[in-house]
Amino acid sequence: MNRTMLAAISIALLSSGCVVRASGPGAVIVAEPVPPPVVVAPQPVYVAPPQPVYVTPVVIQPPVLVAPPRIVIVPGTQVYTVPTASYNVFVFGGQYYSYHQGTWFHAPRHGAAWTPVAVAAVPVQVRNVPAKHWKVPPPEKAAERERNCPPGHAKKGEC
């Protein structure tokens, strides 16, 4: 083989990914194929789903009325209120109702525990008590209370 042919074969083999060994004057070209790359598929990753988070709302009940309270009728209604209580207490039809910490409560009598109830379970007459007869009015009643407060009385805490 002449040198030109040897060079052409060498270039062809080298460009094809083969390894060429040449040794000595009467060089013999041996082409050793390059082994193909080993491709290992990655193992699937399993991630456990996060544990569910349960949030239990904390309902703060109004204090239990141990003794029968002194009640006063709300003018123009059939609803009574407890003026000495530090929280909202209304009596209607012999049943006790309280709006406390954003939740309505019901008690069948004084001394009984308060039970949270839906707004629909509270008589309309109780929900419509004018804002000035509430200790801590709900947001919609607070705005009414401020609108109906005479000048100077709000600063004194009278509205």
XYZ file of C-alpha atoms in Angstrom:
159
model
C 0.000 0.000 0.000
C 1.315 3.394 -0.751
C 1.394 6.192 1.740
C -1.432 8.124 0.201
C -3.723 5.149 0.413
C -2.615 4.469 3.946
C -3.328 8.085 4.929
C -6.773 7.981 3.312
C -7.684 4.756 5.086
C -6.388 6.137 8.374
C -8.450 9.314 8.035
C -11.531 7.323 7.077
C -11.144 4.997 10.022
C -10.402 7.814 12.466
C -13.408 9.812 11.374
C -15.642 6.769 11.755
C -14.856 6.396 15.454
C -12.471 3.462 15.085
C -9.053 3.268 16.677
C -6.154 2.634 14.352
C -2.878 1.102 15.429
C 0.064 1.371 13.136
C 3.471 0.042 14.002
C 6.712 -0.513 12.207
C 7.716 -0.146 8.554
C 5.216 -2.580 7.096
C 2.470 -1.208 9.205
C -0.673 -3.184 9.460
C -3.782 -1.221 10.162
C -6.086 -2.812 12.633
C -9.383 -1.117 13.238
C -10.849 -1.613 16.686
C -14.388 -0.397 17.019
C -15.122 1.945 19.876
C -17.709 0.385 22.156
C -21.011 2.244 22.131
C -21.631 4.398 25.173
C -23.574 2.716 27.935
C -26.822 4.590 28.555
C -28.412 3.942 31.894
C -31.952 5.181 32.297
C -32.406 7.101 35.543
C -34.477 5.402 38.166
C -37.885 7.009 38.671
C -38.139 9.202 41.734
C -41.189 8.654 43.866
C -42.166 11.487 46.163
C -44.754 10.819 48.806
C -47.617 13.325 48.762
C -47.538 15.800 51.638
C -49.589 15.014 54.676
C -52.935 16.848 54.690
C -53.205 19.802 57.024
C -56.393 20.030 59.014
C -57.282 23.378 60.504
C -59.927 23.301 63.166
C -61.451 26.703 63.747
C -61.343 27.842 67.317
C -64.781 28.954 68.443
C -64.743 31.048 71.573
C -68.074 30.738 73.295
C -69.557 33.523 75.374
C -69.568 32.983 79.144
C -72.461 30.950 80.537
C -75.126 32.968 82.342
C -75.181 31.186 85.708
C -78.039 33.126 87.290
C -81.095 34.584 85.560
C -79.930 37.957 84.230
C -81.805 41.214 84.498
C -83.278 41.803 81.046
C -84.534 44.997 79.457
C -86.762 45.193 76.400
C -85.303 46.832 73.307
C -87.726 49.673 72.500
C -89.947 48.971 69.484
C -89.164 45.224 69.434
C -90.097 42.008 71.184
C -86.428 41.342 71.954
C -84.791 41.746 75.345
C -81.148 42.524 76.038
C -78.954 42.045 79.101
C -77.485 45.485 79.838
C -75.143 44.215 82.578
C -73.391 41.662 80.327
C -70.074 42.631 78.785
C -70.985 40.836 75.564
C -74.053 40.625 73.297
C -76.950 38.753 74.915
C -80.454 38.867 73.490
C -83.572 37.052 74.713
C -86.418 36.341 72.329
C -89.268 33.910 72.891
C -87.585 32.638 76.061
C -84.460 31.626 74.090
C -81.037 33.219 74.521
C -78.935 34.408 71.578
C -75.461 35.910 71.463
C -73.244 37.223 68.704
C -69.704 36.634 69.945
C -66.351 36.692 68.109
C -68.089 36.634 64.698
C -70.352 33.646 65.470
C -73.994 33.379 66.530
C -74.763 31.228 69.589
C -77.979 29.891 71.091
C -78.832 28.707 74.603
C -82.274 27.374 75.541
C -82.117 29.033 78.987
C -79.728 30.758 81.372
C -77.163 28.359 82.829
C -77.113 26.262 79.635
C -74.061 26.021 77.413
C -73.975 28.086 74.250
C -74.207 26.231 70.936
C -72.944 27.787 67.674
C -75.788 28.222 65.166
C -76.143 29.375 61.581
C -77.335 32.909 60.963
C -80.562 31.499 59.503
C -81.341 29.894 62.893
C -81.328 33.296 64.604
C -84.740 35.013 64.519
C -84.916 38.046 62.253
C -86.140 40.138 65.200
C -82.865 39.444 67.040
C -80.675 40.159 64.011
C -82.540 43.433 63.421
C -81.945 44.863 66.899
C -80.715 48.451 66.368
C -76.944 48.912 66.594
C -77.068 51.094 69.698
C -78.307 48.102 71.752
C -75.294 45.913 70.909
C -72.202 45.678 73.123
C -69.964 44.658 70.222
C -71.873 44.998 66.960
C -71.090 42.895 63.887
C -69.403 44.807 61.057
C -72.665 45.684 59.280
C -74.157 47.035 62.536
C -70.983 48.951 63.466
C -71.330 51.145 60.380
C -74.996 51.801 61.266
C -73.990 52.662 64.824
C -71.413 55.207 63.658
C -73.887 56.842 61.242
C -76.507 57.270 63.977
C -74.121 58.508 66.674
C -74.515 62.181 67.642
C -71.381 64.322 67.279
C -69.002 64.051 70.234
C -70.570 60.892 71.679
C -68.359 58.430 69.769
C -65.207 59.853 71.386
C -66.764 59.291 74.799
C -67.542 55.646 73.941
C -71.287 56.270 74.128
C -72.035 54.870 70.675
